[in-house]
Amino acid sequence: MAILLSTIQPYGCLDDIQVKKLEAGKAYKVIFQNTGAKIPGKLLYNEPDFNKTVFSSTKGNAIDYYFVYGANPGEVISNYQELTGKAPMFSKKSYGFWQCRERYHNQEELLENAREMRDRNIPVDNIVQDWFYWPKGTKGPEWDRAKYPDPDAMVDELTKLNLNLMVSVWPEVKNKPLEEKYGLTKIESSNYIDIYDKKVSEQFYRALSDSMFHKGVKSIWLDGTEPEGVRDTKVSTAVGPYEEVQNPYSLEVTRAMYEGRREEFPNERVFNLTRSAYAGQQRYGATSWSGDVAGTWEQFAEQIPAGLNFTMAGVPYWTHDIGGFFRDSKSLNPIYDSQYTNPEYIELLTRWFQFGAFSPIFRIHGYVSETEIWRYNKDFETTARKFIDTRYKLMPYIYSEAWKVTTQGKLMMSPLVYHYPNDKNTWGIKDQFFFGESLMICNVTEYQQRQKEIYLPEGIWYNFWTGKKVKATGKITIETPLDETPIFVKAGSILPIGPKVQFATELTKDPIEIVVYPGADGEYVVYFDDNESYNYEDKTYSEVVFTYSDADKTLKVTKGVDNYVVFEDLPKEFLIHTVDKGRAERIYFQGEETTIQF
């Protein structure tokens, strides 16, 4: 059995979340403690004791105790999302590659790099404008027309390149004309808006929409949502003392952006990136990233369990700065002289990029950096292209997995224990995880590591790259060449693999490849919709169900919900084969049940 424990602060705000595996017959202590021991320089109020669960608060004056039951971690997290809200679908382009750096300095520099990505045939869907696009001496959602003379034309060109633009916006305004125009009351002792005031919240959305969404910007990077700049925590907000309500600040920011954009642009799905998160924030179309981490092997290794702990807290979408934010001596990281030539850093970037390709959101970033993949050596560019291509070929799988996140409360990135809770060997593994339900990713986190010990749970497994069956389970040693990260597929998996494309919604005449991994029965539902709107909430989507019988060696293809493609009028083409590349069959599915004998 597994349980989810959470505390609640005043005003109904969930605070701390832990999932703990309970062993039958073993007693556990649950201790409630208000220590007030906030020691400067210490991250935690108390040193952790992993044999007990402790609830602590410096200002809470009440507590509600939630018990979320589940027979396994998956049920617990799904039930938790029933309590706090399911994550809506992102647009399909959101699951593609995000080109981001700190920063593009003007309109032409951003456009030059966008054009070059397309000219070099590097698949990409999104490009990001980080901070300081605002007029000098100010802060807030306003374009500096000296550097960005025509934001409308800039976005128009990006749209023609099939690129979405995301822009960094802080809930912090240091801009008197904007403050007065939109009535943006701030929290005393800071430049952060009083997001708890409903009118201020709505007006901040209006300011942002006028300067961004009405110019074609598709996504907002909500940075600084902690917020970190309130110097006096004893000041008041619209709902009470700041020190009692500061934790859900990011929740309220993402709520304002989600509700405002959904009302104003009802046919465009919301995607927000934010540095901070709070219980239930997943329901507001938000992805969190892990912050400004250093480009070191140690920090890279820590990113994997950090992401897994985050998603296991019930918030399914998470990402990180591929390569680290602080990368070399020019960007506050003294370890490496130059990120572009140092061989150890380039190897670190390579391994980090491989991890990023199988993270829920695939995004590169770096401080004082030109992060485009051609800036480094040829070997890195070749490997980066391989993993970008792999990400895009897996788009039918990724999008179908995202549908499960929304409808079933599943995780796109999950630890092995999520799938094998009764196998104690999986409980402490920090560098292996599942991407969706079928792919097990084994990350290399050490410099010049060309062999690695991994753990394969009981069952039949296949090497994703070669299609060959693995002859052993348990702890095994595998080769880890630099241009490849180990990936394994469990028997009974059915993988939908798309053609090579330059952006997620590119239309081609090539079929979707359906790869069956024999050795166990399996079923997979491939999901289709318009890739952009919320019409799926009204069941305007279509499903194709693939069911494999290992005993009969047959694959049955049937229709699920069919309100989008309408297979009778618009057949879908599939190329179906087993992983060993045996007999392949091309079918044009028109809704009639079809059986394929292998």
Coordinates of C-alpha atoms in Angstrom, one line a residue:
M1 CA 0.0 0.0 0.0
A2 CA 1.1 3.6 -0.6
I3 CA -0.3 6.8 0.9
L4 CA 0.1 10.5 0.1
L5 CA 0.4 12.9 3.0
S6 CA -0.1 16.6 2.7
T7 CA -0.5 19.6 5.0
I8 CA -2.7 22.6 4.5
Q9 CA -2.0 26.1 5.4
P10 CA -4.5 28.9 6.1
Y11 CA -6.8 29.8 3.2
G12 CA -7.0 26.2 2.1
C13 CA -3.5 26.0 0.5
L14 CA -1.8 22.6 0.3
D15 CA 1.8 22.9 1.6
D16 CA 4.0 19.8 1.8
I17 CA 3.6 16.5 -0.1
Q18 CA 5.2 13.2 0.4
V19 CA 4.5 9.7 -1.0
K20 CA 5.7 6.9 1.3
K21 CA 5.7 3.2 0.6
L22 CA 4.2 1.3 3.6
E23 CA 5.3 -2.3 4.3
A24 CA 2.7 -4.7 5.7
G25 CA 3.1 -5.3 9.5
K26 CA 5.5 -2.4 10.1
A27 CA 4.6 0.5 12.4
Y28 CA 5.3 4.1 11.4
K29 CA 5.4 7.3 13.5
V30 CA 3.7 10.4 12.3
I31 CA 4.9 13.5 14.2
F32 CA 3.4 17.0 14.1
Q33 CA 5.9 19.6 15.1
N34 CA 6.1 23.4 15.1
T35 CA 9.7 24.1 15.8
G36 CA 10.1 27.7 14.5
A37 CA 13.8 26.7 14.0
K38 CA 14.4 28.8 10.9
I39 CA 18.3 28.8 11.0
P40 CA 20.0 31.1 8.5
G41 CA 22.1 29.2 6.1
K42 CA 20.1 25.9 6.6
L43 CA 17.9 24.6 3.8
L44 CA 15.7 22.5 6.1
Y45 CA 14.2 23.4 9.4
N46 CA 15.3 20.0 10.7
E47 CA 17.8 17.4 9.4
P48 CA 15.7 14.7 7.6
D49 CA 14.9 11.4 9.3
F50 CA 13.7 9.2 6.5
N51 CA 12.1 6.8 9.0
K52 CA 9.4 9.2 10.0
T53 CA 7.2 11.9 8.5
V54 CA 7.3 15.3 10.0
F55 CA 5.0 18.2 9.4
S56 CA 6.4 21.7 10.3
S57 CA 5.3 25.3 9.8
T58 CA 6.6 28.6 11.0
K59 CA 3.3 30.4 10.6
G60 CA 0.5 27.9 10.1
N61 CA -2.2 28.1 12.7
A62 CA -4.4 25.1 11.5
I63 CA -3.9 21.8 9.8
D64 CA -6.1 19.6 7.7
Y65 CA -4.9 16.1 7.1
Y66 CA -5.6 14.4 3.8
F67 CA -5.2 10.6 3.3
V68 CA -5.1 9.6 -0.3
Y69 CA -5.3 5.8 -0.7
G70 CA -4.0 3.7 -3.5
A71 CA -2.8 0.2 -4.0
N72 CA 0.3 1.5 -5.8
P73 CA 2.0 4.8 -6.4
G74 CA 0.2 5.3 -9.7
E75 CA -3.2 5.1 -8.1
V76 CA -2.1 7.4 -5.3
I77 CA -0.9 10.1 -7.7
S78 CA -4.0 9.7 -9.9
N79 CA -6.3 10.0 -6.9
Y80 CA -4.3 13.0 -5.7
Q81 CA -5.0 14.7 -9.0
E82 CA -8.7 14.0 -8.6
L83 CA -8.3 16.1 -5.4
T84 CA -6.1 18.9 -6.7
G85 CA -6.8 19.0 -10.5
K86 CA -5.7 17.1 -13.6
A87 CA -3.2 18.7 -15.9
P88 CA -4.7 19.9 -19.2
M89 CA -3.2 19.0 -22.6
F90 CA -0.5 21.2 -24.0
S91 CA -0.3 21.9 -27.7
K92 CA 1.6 19.3 -29.6
K93 CA 4.3 21.9 -30.4
S94 CA 5.0 22.2 -26.7
Y95 CA 6.3 18.6 -26.7
G96 CA 8.9 19.5 -29.3
F97 CA 12.3 21.1 -28.9
W98 CA 12.7 24.5 -27.2
Q99 CA 15.6 26.7 -28.3
C100 CA 16.4 28.9 -25.3
R101 CA 19.4 30.9 -24.1
E102 CA 20.2 33.9 -21.9
R103 CA 19.6 35.7 -24.0
Y104 CA 18.8 37.1 -27.5
H105 CA 19.7 40.7 -27.3
N106 CA 17.5 42.2 -30.0
Q107 CA 14.9 41.3 -32.6
E108 CA 17.3 40.6 -35.5
E109 CA 19.6 38.3 -33.4
L110 CA 16.6 36.2 -32.4
L111 CA 15.3 36.0 -36.0
E112 CA 18.8 35.2 -37.4
N113 CA 19.1 32.2 -35.1
A114 CA 15.5 31.1 -35.9
R115 CA 16.2 31.2 -39.6
E116 CA 19.5 29.4 -39.2
M117 CA 17.7 26.6 -37.2
R118 CA 15.4 26.1 -40.2
D119 CA 18.2 26.5 -42.8
R120 CA 20.3 23.8 -41.0
N121 CA 17.2 21.5 -40.9
I122 CA 17.3 21.2 -37.1
P123 CA 13.8 20.2 -35.9
V124 CA 12.5 22.8 -33.5
D125 CA 9.0 24.1 -32.5
N126 CA 9.7 26.9 -30.0
I127 CA 12.2 29.7 -29.5
V128 CA 12.4 31.8 -26.3
Q129 CA 13.1 35.4 -25.5
D130 CA 14.6 35.8 -22.0
W131 CA 14.6 38.9 -19.9
F132 CA 15.8 42.5 -20.6
Y133 CA 13.7 43.0 -23.7
W134 CA 12.0 45.8 -21.7
P135 CA 13.1 49.4 -21.8
K136 CA 16.3 50.2 -19.9
G137 CA 15.8 51.1 -16.2
T138 CA 12.4 49.4 -16.1
K139 CA 11.0 45.9 -15.6
G140 CA 7.6 44.6 -16.9
P141 CA 6.0 43.2 -20.0
E142 CA 6.9 46.0 -22.4
W143 CA 9.1 45.9 -25.5
D144 CA 12.2 48.2 -25.8
R145 CA 11.5 49.5 -29.3
A146 CA 15.2 50.4 -29.8
K147 CA 16.0 46.7 -29.6
Y148 CA 12.7 45.2 -30.8
P149 CA 11.3 47.8 -33.2
D150 CA 8.5 45.7 -34.5
P151 CA 7.4 42.8 -32.3
D152 CA 4.4 42.1 -34.5
A153 CA 6.6 41.6 -37.6
M154 CA 9.0 39.5 -35.5
V155 CA 6.3 37.1 -34.4
D156 CA 4.8 37.0 -37.9
E157 CA 8.1 35.8 -39.3
L158 CA 8.5 33.2 -36.6
T159 CA 5.0 32.0 -37.4
K160 CA 5.9 31.5 -41.0
L161 CA 8.9 29.5 -39.8
N162 CA 6.5 27.3 -37.8
L163 CA 8.0 28.5 -34.6
N164 CA 6.1 29.6 -31.4
L165 CA 7.6 32.3 -29.3
M166 CA 7.8 32.2 -25.5
V167 CA 8.7 35.4 -23.6
S168 CA 10.0 35.7 -20.0
V169 CA 7.6 37.8 -17.8
W170 CA 8.1 38.4 -14.1
P171 CA 5.2 39.2 -11.7
E172 CA 7.4 42.1 -10.8
V173 CA 6.9 45.6 -12.2
K174 CA 9.3 48.5 -12.0
N175 CA 7.7 50.7 -14.6
K176 CA 5.5 53.7 -13.4
P177 CA 3.6 54.2 -16.6
L178 CA 2.6 50.5 -16.7
E179 CA 1.7 50.5 -13.0
E180 CA -0.5 53.5 -13.4
K181 CA -2.1 52.4 -16.7
Y182 CA -3.2 49.0 -15.3
G183 CA -3.5 49.8 -11.6
L184 CA -0.9 47.3 -10.5
T185 CA -0.7 47.5 -6.7
K186 CA 2.5 46.0 -5.4
I187 CA 3.3 44.2 -2.2
E188 CA 5.0 46.7 0.1
S189 CA 8.9 46.5 0.3
S190 CA 9.0 44.9 -3.2
N191 CA 8.2 45.4 -6.9
Y192 CA 6.1 42.2 -6.9
I193 CA 2.4 42.7 -7.7
D194 CA -0.2 41.8 -5.1
I195 CA -1.4 38.8 -7.0
Y196 CA -3.9 38.0 -4.2
D197 CA -5.9 41.0 -5.2
K198 CA -8.4 39.8 -7.9
K199 CA -8.5 43.1 -9.7
V200 CA -4.7 43.4 -9.7
S201 CA -4.4 39.8 -10.9
E202 CA -6.8 40.4 -13.8
Q203 CA -5.1 43.7 -14.7
F204 CA -1.6 42.1 -14.7
Y205 CA -3.0 39.5 -17.2
R206 CA -4.3 42.4 -19.3
A207 CA -1.0 44.1 -19.3
L208 CA 0.8 40.9 -20.3
S209 CA -1.8 40.1 -23.0
D210 CA -1.7 43.5 -24.6
S211 CA 2.1 43.4 -24.9
M212 CA 2.5 39.7 -25.7
F213 CA -0.6 37.6 -26.7
H214 CA -2.0 40.3 -29.0
K215 CA 1.3 40.3 -30.8
G216 CA 1.2 36.5 -31.4
V217 CA 3.3 35.3 -28.5
K218 CA 2.1 31.8 -27.6
S219 CA 3.7 31.1 -24.2
I220 CA 4.8 32.9 -21.1
W221 CA 7.9 32.1 -19.0
L222 CA 6.7 33.1 -15.6
D223 CA 10.0 33.7 -13.9
G224 CA 10.5 34.7 -10.2
T225 CA 7.2 33.3 -9.0
E226 CA 8.6 32.6 -5.5
P227 CA 8.7 35.6 -5.2
E228 CA 12.2 36.2 -3.9
G229 CA 12.2 40.0 -3.6
V230 CA 9.8 40.8 -0.7
R231 CA 12.2 42.2 1.9
D232 CA 9.6 42.6 4.7
T233 CA 7.5 39.5 5.0
K234 CA 5.3 41.0 7.7
V235 CA 3.6 43.4 5.3
S236 CA -0.1 42.9 4.3
T237 CA -1.6 41.6 1.1
A238 CA -5.2 41.7 -0.1
V239 CA -5.9 38.4 1.8
G240 CA -3.9 38.8 4.9
P241 CA -0.3 38.9 6.2
Y242 CA 2.2 38.1 3.4
E243 CA 4.2 35.7 5.7
E244 CA 1.1 33.5 6.0
V245 CA 0.2 33.4 2.3
Q246 CA 3.5 33.6 0.5
N247 CA 3.8 29.9 -0.4
P248 CA 1.0 29.8 -2.9
Y249 CA 2.2 32.9 -4.8
S250 CA 3.2 30.9 -7.8
L251 CA -0.2 29.1 -7.8
E252 CA -2.0 32.5 -8.0
V253 CA 0.3 33.7 -10.8
T254 CA -0.3 30.6 -12.9
R255 CA -4.0 30.8 -12.1
A256 CA -4.2 34.4 -13.4
M257 CA -2.4 33.5 -16.6
Y258 CA -4.4 30.3 -17.3
E259 CA -7.8 31.7 -16.6
G260 CA -7.2 34.9 -18.4
R261 CA -5.8 33.3 -21.6
R262 CA -8.4 30.5 -21.7
E263 CA -11.1 33.1 -21.6
E264 CA -9.5 35.4 -24.2
F265 CA -8.1 32.8 -26.5
P266 CA -10.4 29.8 -26.0
N267 CA -9.0 27.8 -29.0
E268 CA -5.4 28.0 -27.9
R269 CA -4.0 25.8 -25.1
V270 CA -2.1 27.4 -22.3
F271 CA 1.5 26.7 -21.7
N272 CA 3.4 28.5 -19.0
L273 CA 6.9 27.8 -17.7
T274 CA 7.5 28.7 -14.0
R275 CA 10.4 28.4 -11.6
S276 CA 8.2 27.6 -8.6
A277 CA 5.4 25.3 -8.0
Y278 CA 2.6 24.6 -5.5
A279 CA 0.2 21.8 -4.9
G280 CA -2.5 21.7 -7.6
Q281 CA -0.6 24.0 -9.9
Q282 CA -0.7 21.4 -12.6
R283 CA -4.3 22.3 -13.3
Y284 CA -3.3 25.7 -14.7
G285 CA -1.3 24.6 -17.7
A286 CA 2.1 25.1 -16.0
T287 CA 5.4 23.4 -16.3
S288 CA 8.1 24.0 -13.7
W289 CA 11.9 23.9 -14.3
S290 CA 14.5 23.2 -11.7
G291 CA 16.0 26.7 -11.6
D292 CA 19.5 28.1 -12.2
V293 CA 21.6 25.0 -11.7
A294 CA 25.3 24.8 -12.4
G295 CA 26.8 22.9 -15.3
T296 CA 28.6 20.2 -13.3
W297 CA 28.4 16.5 -13.3
E298 CA 27.2 16.5 -9.7
Q299 CA 24.4 18.9 -10.5
F300 CA 23.5 17.0 -13.6
A301 CA 23.2 13.7 -11.6
E302 CA 21.0 15.5 -9.1
Q303 CA 18.6 16.7 -11.8
I304 CA 17.3 13.2 -12.5
P305 CA 16.1 12.3 -8.9
A306 CA 15.0 16.0 -8.5
G307 CA 12.7 15.6 -11.5
L308 CA 11.4 12.2 -10.4
N309 CA 10.7 13.5 -6.9
F310 CA 8.9 16.5 -8.4
T311 CA 6.6 14.4 -10.6
M312 CA 6.0 11.9 -7.8
A313 CA 4.6 14.9 -5.8
G314 CA 1.7 14.8 -8.3
V315 CA 2.8 17.6 -10.7
P316 CA 3.5 15.8 -14.0
Y317 CA 5.3 18.4 -16.1
W318 CA 8.9 19.4 -15.2
T319 CA 12.0 20.4 -17.1
H320 CA 15.5 21.7 -16.6
D321 CA 18.2 23.7 -18.3
I322 CA 20.0 21.3 -20.6
G323 CA 23.7 21.9 -20.0
G324 CA 23.1 23.8 -16.8
F325 CA 22.5 27.5 -16.4
F326 CA 26.0 28.4 -15.2
R327 CA 28.3 26.8 -17.7
D328 CA 31.8 28.2 -17.8
S329 CA 34.1 30.9 -16.4
K330 CA 32.2 33.6 -18.4
S331 CA 28.9 32.5 -16.8
L332 CA 29.9 32.2 -13.1
N333 CA 31.1 28.6 -13.3
P334 CA 34.9 28.5 -12.7
I335 CA 35.2 24.8 -13.5
Y336 CA 35.3 25.1 -17.2
D337 CA 37.3 27.8 -19.2
S338 CA 35.1 27.7 -22.3
Q339 CA 31.9 25.8 -22.8
Y340 CA 32.4 25.7 -26.6
T341 CA 35.9 24.0 -26.6
N342 CA 36.4 22.3 -23.2
P343 CA 36.0 18.5 -23.9
E344 CA 34.8 17.7 -20.5
Y345 CA 32.0 20.3 -20.6
I346 CA 31.0 19.2 -24.1
E347 CA 30.7 15.6 -22.9
L348 CA 28.6 16.8 -19.9
L349 CA 26.4 18.8 -22.3
T350 CA 26.1 15.7 -24.5
R351 CA 24.9 13.5 -21.6
W352 CA 22.6 16.2 -20.3
F353 CA 21.1 16.7 -23.8
Q354 CA 20.3 13.0 -23.9
F355 CA 18.5 13.3 -20.6
G356 CA 16.6 16.3 -21.9
A357 CA 15.3 14.5 -25.0
F358 CA 13.4 12.2 -22.7
S359 CA 12.2 14.8 -20.2
P360 CA 8.5 15.9 -20.3
I361 CA 9.6 19.2 -21.8
F362 CA 12.8 19.3 -24.0
R363 CA 14.5 22.6 -23.5
I364 CA 18.1 23.9 -23.7
H365 CA 19.3 27.0 -21.8
G366 CA 22.4 28.7 -20.5
Y367 CA 23.5 32.0 -18.9
V368 CA 25.7 34.3 -21.1
S369 CA 25.6 31.5 -23.7
E370 CA 24.9 30.8 -27.3
T371 CA 23.2 27.5 -26.9
E372 CA 22.5 26.6 -30.5
I373 CA 23.8 23.1 -31.1
W374 CA 26.1 24.1 -34.0
R375 CA 28.2 26.3 -31.6
Y376 CA 30.0 23.2 -30.3
N377 CA 32.1 20.6 -32.0
K378 CA 30.8 18.4 -34.8
D379 CA 30.5 15.3 -32.7
F380 CA 28.1 17.1 -30.3
E381 CA 26.0 18.5 -33.1
T382 CA 25.7 15.0 -34.7
T383 CA 24.6 13.4 -31.4
A384 CA 22.2 16.3 -30.6
R385 CA 20.6 15.9 -34.0
K386 CA 20.2 12.2 -33.4
F387 CA 18.4 12.8 -30.1
I388 CA 16.2 15.6 -31.5
D389 CA 15.2 13.4 -34.4
T390 CA 14.4 10.6 -32.0
R391 CA 12.3 12.9 -29.9
Y392 CA 10.3 13.9 -33.0
K393 CA 9.9 10.4 -34.3
L394 CA 8.5 9.5 -30.9
M395 CA 5.9 12.3 -31.1
P396 CA 2.9 10.0 -31.7
Y397 CA 4.0 8.1 -28.5
I398 CA 4.7 11.3 -26.5
Y399 CA 1.3 12.9 -27.5
S400 CA -0.6 9.7 -26.6
E401 CA 1.2 9.6 -23.3
A402 CA 0.3 13.2 -22.7
W403 CA -3.4 12.2 -23.2
K404 CA -3.0 9.7 -20.3
V405 CA -1.5 12.4 -18.1
T406 CA -4.6 14.5 -18.7
T407 CA -7.3 11.8 -18.5
Q408 CA -5.8 9.2 -16.2
G409 CA -3.5 11.2 -14.0
K410 CA -0.4 9.3 -15.3
L411 CA 3.2 10.5 -15.3
M412 CA 5.2 11.1 -18.4
M413 CA 8.4 10.8 -16.3
S414 CA 8.4 8.4 -13.5
P415 CA 10.9 6.3 -11.3
L416 CA 11.1 2.6 -11.6
V417 CA 9.2 2.2 -8.3
Y418 CA 6.2 3.8 -9.9
H419 CA 5.9 0.7 -12.2
Y420 CA 7.5 -1.9 -9.9
P421 CA 6.5 -0.9 -6.3
N422 CA 6.9 -4.5 -5.0
D423 CA 10.5 -4.8 -6.3
K424 CA 12.6 -3.3 -3.5
N425 CA 15.6 -3.1 -5.9
T426 CA 13.8 -0.3 -7.7
W427 CA 13.2 1.9 -4.7
G428 CA 16.5 3.8 -4.5
I429 CA 17.5 4.0 -8.2
K430 CA 18.3 7.6 -9.1
D431 CA 19.6 7.5 -12.7
Q432 CA 17.0 5.3 -14.4
F433 CA 13.4 6.2 -15.1
F434 CA 10.4 5.6 -17.4
F435 CA 9.5 7.9 -20.2
G436 CA 5.8 7.1 -20.6
E437 CA 4.7 3.6 -20.0
S438 CA 7.1 1.7 -22.3
L439 CA 10.6 3.3 -22.4
M440 CA 13.1 2.9 -19.6
I441 CA 15.9 5.5 -19.9
C442 CA 19.3 4.8 -18.2
N443 CA 21.3 7.9 -17.9
V444 CA 25.1 8.2 -17.8
T445 CA 26.1 10.7 -15.2
E446 CA 29.9 10.4 -15.0
Y447 CA 32.7 11.8 -17.2
Q448 CA 34.1 9.3 -19.7
Q449 CA 31.9 6.5 -18.4
R450 CA 31.7 4.0 -21.3
Q451 CA 30.3 1.1 -19.2
K452 CA 27.5 1.2 -16.7
E453 CA 25.7 -1.1 -14.3
I454 CA 21.9 -0.8 -14.6
Y455 CA 19.0 -2.7 -13.1
L456 CA 16.4 -4.5 -15.3
P457 CA 13.3 -5.6 -13.4
E458 CA 11.9 -9.1 -14.0
G459 CA 10.5 -9.6 -17.5
I460 CA 11.7 -9.5 -21.1
W461 CA 13.5 -6.4 -22.3
Y462 CA 14.6 -5.1 -25.7
N463 CA 17.4 -2.7 -26.6
F464 CA 15.6 0.3 -28.1
W465 CA 18.4 1.2 -30.5
T466 CA 19.1 -2.3 -31.9
G467 CA 15.8 -4.1 -31.3
K468 CA 17.7 -7.0 -29.8
K469 CA 16.3 -8.9 -26.9
V470 CA 18.4 -8.6 -23.7
K471 CA 19.5 -12.0 -22.4
A472 CA 19.5 -11.2 -18.6
T473 CA 17.6 -9.2 -16.0
G474 CA 18.6 -7.9 -12.6
K475 CA 21.9 -6.0 -12.4
I476 CA 23.7 -6.1 -15.7
T477 CA 26.7 -4.2 -17.2
I478 CA 26.1 -2.5 -20.5
E479 CA 28.2 -0.4 -23.0
T480 CA 27.5 3.3 -23.0
P481 CA 29.1 5.0 -26.0
L482 CA 29.0 8.8 -25.9
D483 CA 26.6 9.1 -28.8
E484 CA 24.0 6.9 -27.1
T485 CA 22.1 6.7 -23.9
P486 CA 20.8 3.2 -22.9
I487 CA 17.1 2.7 -23.5
F488 CA 15.1 -0.4 -23.0
V489 CA 11.6 -1.4 -24.0
K490 CA 9.6 -4.0 -22.1
A491 CA 7.9 -6.9 -23.8
G492 CA 4.3 -6.3 -24.6
S493 CA 5.0 -2.7 -25.6
I494 CA 3.5 -1.3 -28.8
L495 CA 5.3 1.9 -29.9
P496 CA 3.9 4.3 -32.4
I497 CA 6.8 6.0 -34.2
G498 CA 6.3 8.8 -36.7
P499 CA 8.3 10.0 -39.7
K500 CA 11.2 12.4 -39.5
V501 CA 9.8 16.0 -39.4
Q502 CA 11.1 19.5 -38.8
F503 CA 8.3 20.5 -36.4
A504 CA 5.7 18.5 -34.4
T505 CA 2.7 19.3 -36.6
E506 CA 4.4 19.0 -40.0
L507 CA 2.2 16.9 -42.4
T508 CA 3.9 14.2 -44.3
K509 CA 2.6 11.3 -46.6
D510 CA 4.6 8.8 -44.6
P511 CA 2.8 6.3 -42.3
I512 CA 3.0 6.0 -38.6
E513 CA 5.1 3.0 -37.8
I514 CA 3.7 0.6 -35.2
V515 CA 6.4 -1.5 -33.6
V516 CA 5.3 -4.6 -31.5
Y517 CA 7.7 -6.0 -28.9
P518 CA 6.7 -9.7 -28.4
G519 CA 7.0 -11.7 -25.2
A520 CA 3.8 -10.5 -23.4
D521 CA 0.3 -9.3 -24.2
G522 CA 0.0 -5.6 -24.8
E523 CA -2.4 -2.8 -25.7
Y524 CA -1.8 0.7 -26.8
V525 CA -4.1 3.6 -27.7
V526 CA -2.8 6.1 -30.2
Y527 CA -4.4 9.5 -29.8
F528 CA -5.3 12.2 -32.4
D529 CA -6.8 15.6 -32.1
D530 CA -6.3 19.1 -33.7
N531 CA -3.1 19.6 -31.6
E532 CA -4.0 23.0 -30.4
S533 CA -7.6 23.6 -29.1
Y534 CA -9.5 22.5 -26.0
N535 CA -12.1 20.7 -28.2
Y536 CA -10.9 17.4 -26.7
E537 CA -12.8 18.3 -23.6
D538 CA -15.9 17.9 -25.7
K539 CA -14.7 14.5 -27.0
T540 CA -13.5 15.9 -30.3
Y541 CA -10.7 13.5 -30.7
S542 CA -10.0 10.0 -32.2
E543 CA -8.3 6.9 -30.9
V544 CA -6.8 3.8 -32.6
V545 CA -6.5 0.8 -30.3
F546 CA -3.8 -1.8 -30.9
T547 CA -4.1 -5.0 -29.0
Y548 CA -1.5 -7.7 -29.2
S549 CA -1.9 -11.4 -28.2
D550 CA 1.5 -13.0 -27.7
A551 CA 0.0 -16.5 -27.6
D552 CA -1.7 -16.1 -31.0
K553 CA 1.0 -13.7 -32.4
T554 CA -1.8 -11.4 -33.6
L555 CA -2.3 -7.7 -33.5
K556 CA -5.9 -6.4 -33.5
V557 CA -6.6 -2.8 -34.7
T558 CA -9.9 -1.3 -33.6
K559 CA -11.5 2.1 -33.3
G560 CA -11.9 3.9 -30.0
V561 CA -13.5 7.4 -29.8
D562 CA -13.7 8.7 -33.4
N563 CA -14.9 12.3 -33.4
Y564 CA -11.9 14.0 -35.0
V565 CA -10.2 11.9 -37.7
V566 CA -13.4 10.1 -38.7
F567 CA -11.6 7.1 -40.2
E568 CA -14.4 6.1 -42.6
D569 CA -13.8 9.4 -44.4
L570 CA -10.1 10.0 -43.8
P571 CA -8.2 6.7 -43.3
K572 CA -5.0 6.6 -41.2
E573 CA -2.0 4.8 -42.7
F574 CA 0.0 2.5 -40.4
L575 CA 3.1 0.4 -41.1
I576 CA 3.0 -2.5 -38.7
H577 CA 5.8 -4.9 -37.8
T578 CA 7.5 -6.6 -34.8
V579 CA 10.7 -5.3 -33.4
D580 CA 12.8 -7.9 -35.2
K581 CA 11.8 -6.3 -38.5
G582 CA 10.0 -9.5 -39.7
R583 CA 6.9 -9.4 -41.9
A584 CA 5.6 -5.8 -42.1
E585 CA 2.1 -4.9 -43.2
R586 CA 0.9 -1.5 -44.4
I587 CA -2.8 -0.9 -43.6
Y588 CA -5.2 2.0 -44.3
F589 CA -7.4 2.0 -41.2
Q590 CA -11.0 3.0 -42.0
G591 CA -12.5 2.1 -38.6
E592 CA -13.2 -1.6 -39.4
E593 CA -11.6 -4.1 -37.0
T594 CA -8.4 -5.4 -38.6
T595 CA -6.3 -8.4 -37.4
I596 CA -2.7 -8.9 -38.4
Q597 CA -1.0 -12.3 -38.0
F598 CA 2.7 -12.2 -37.4

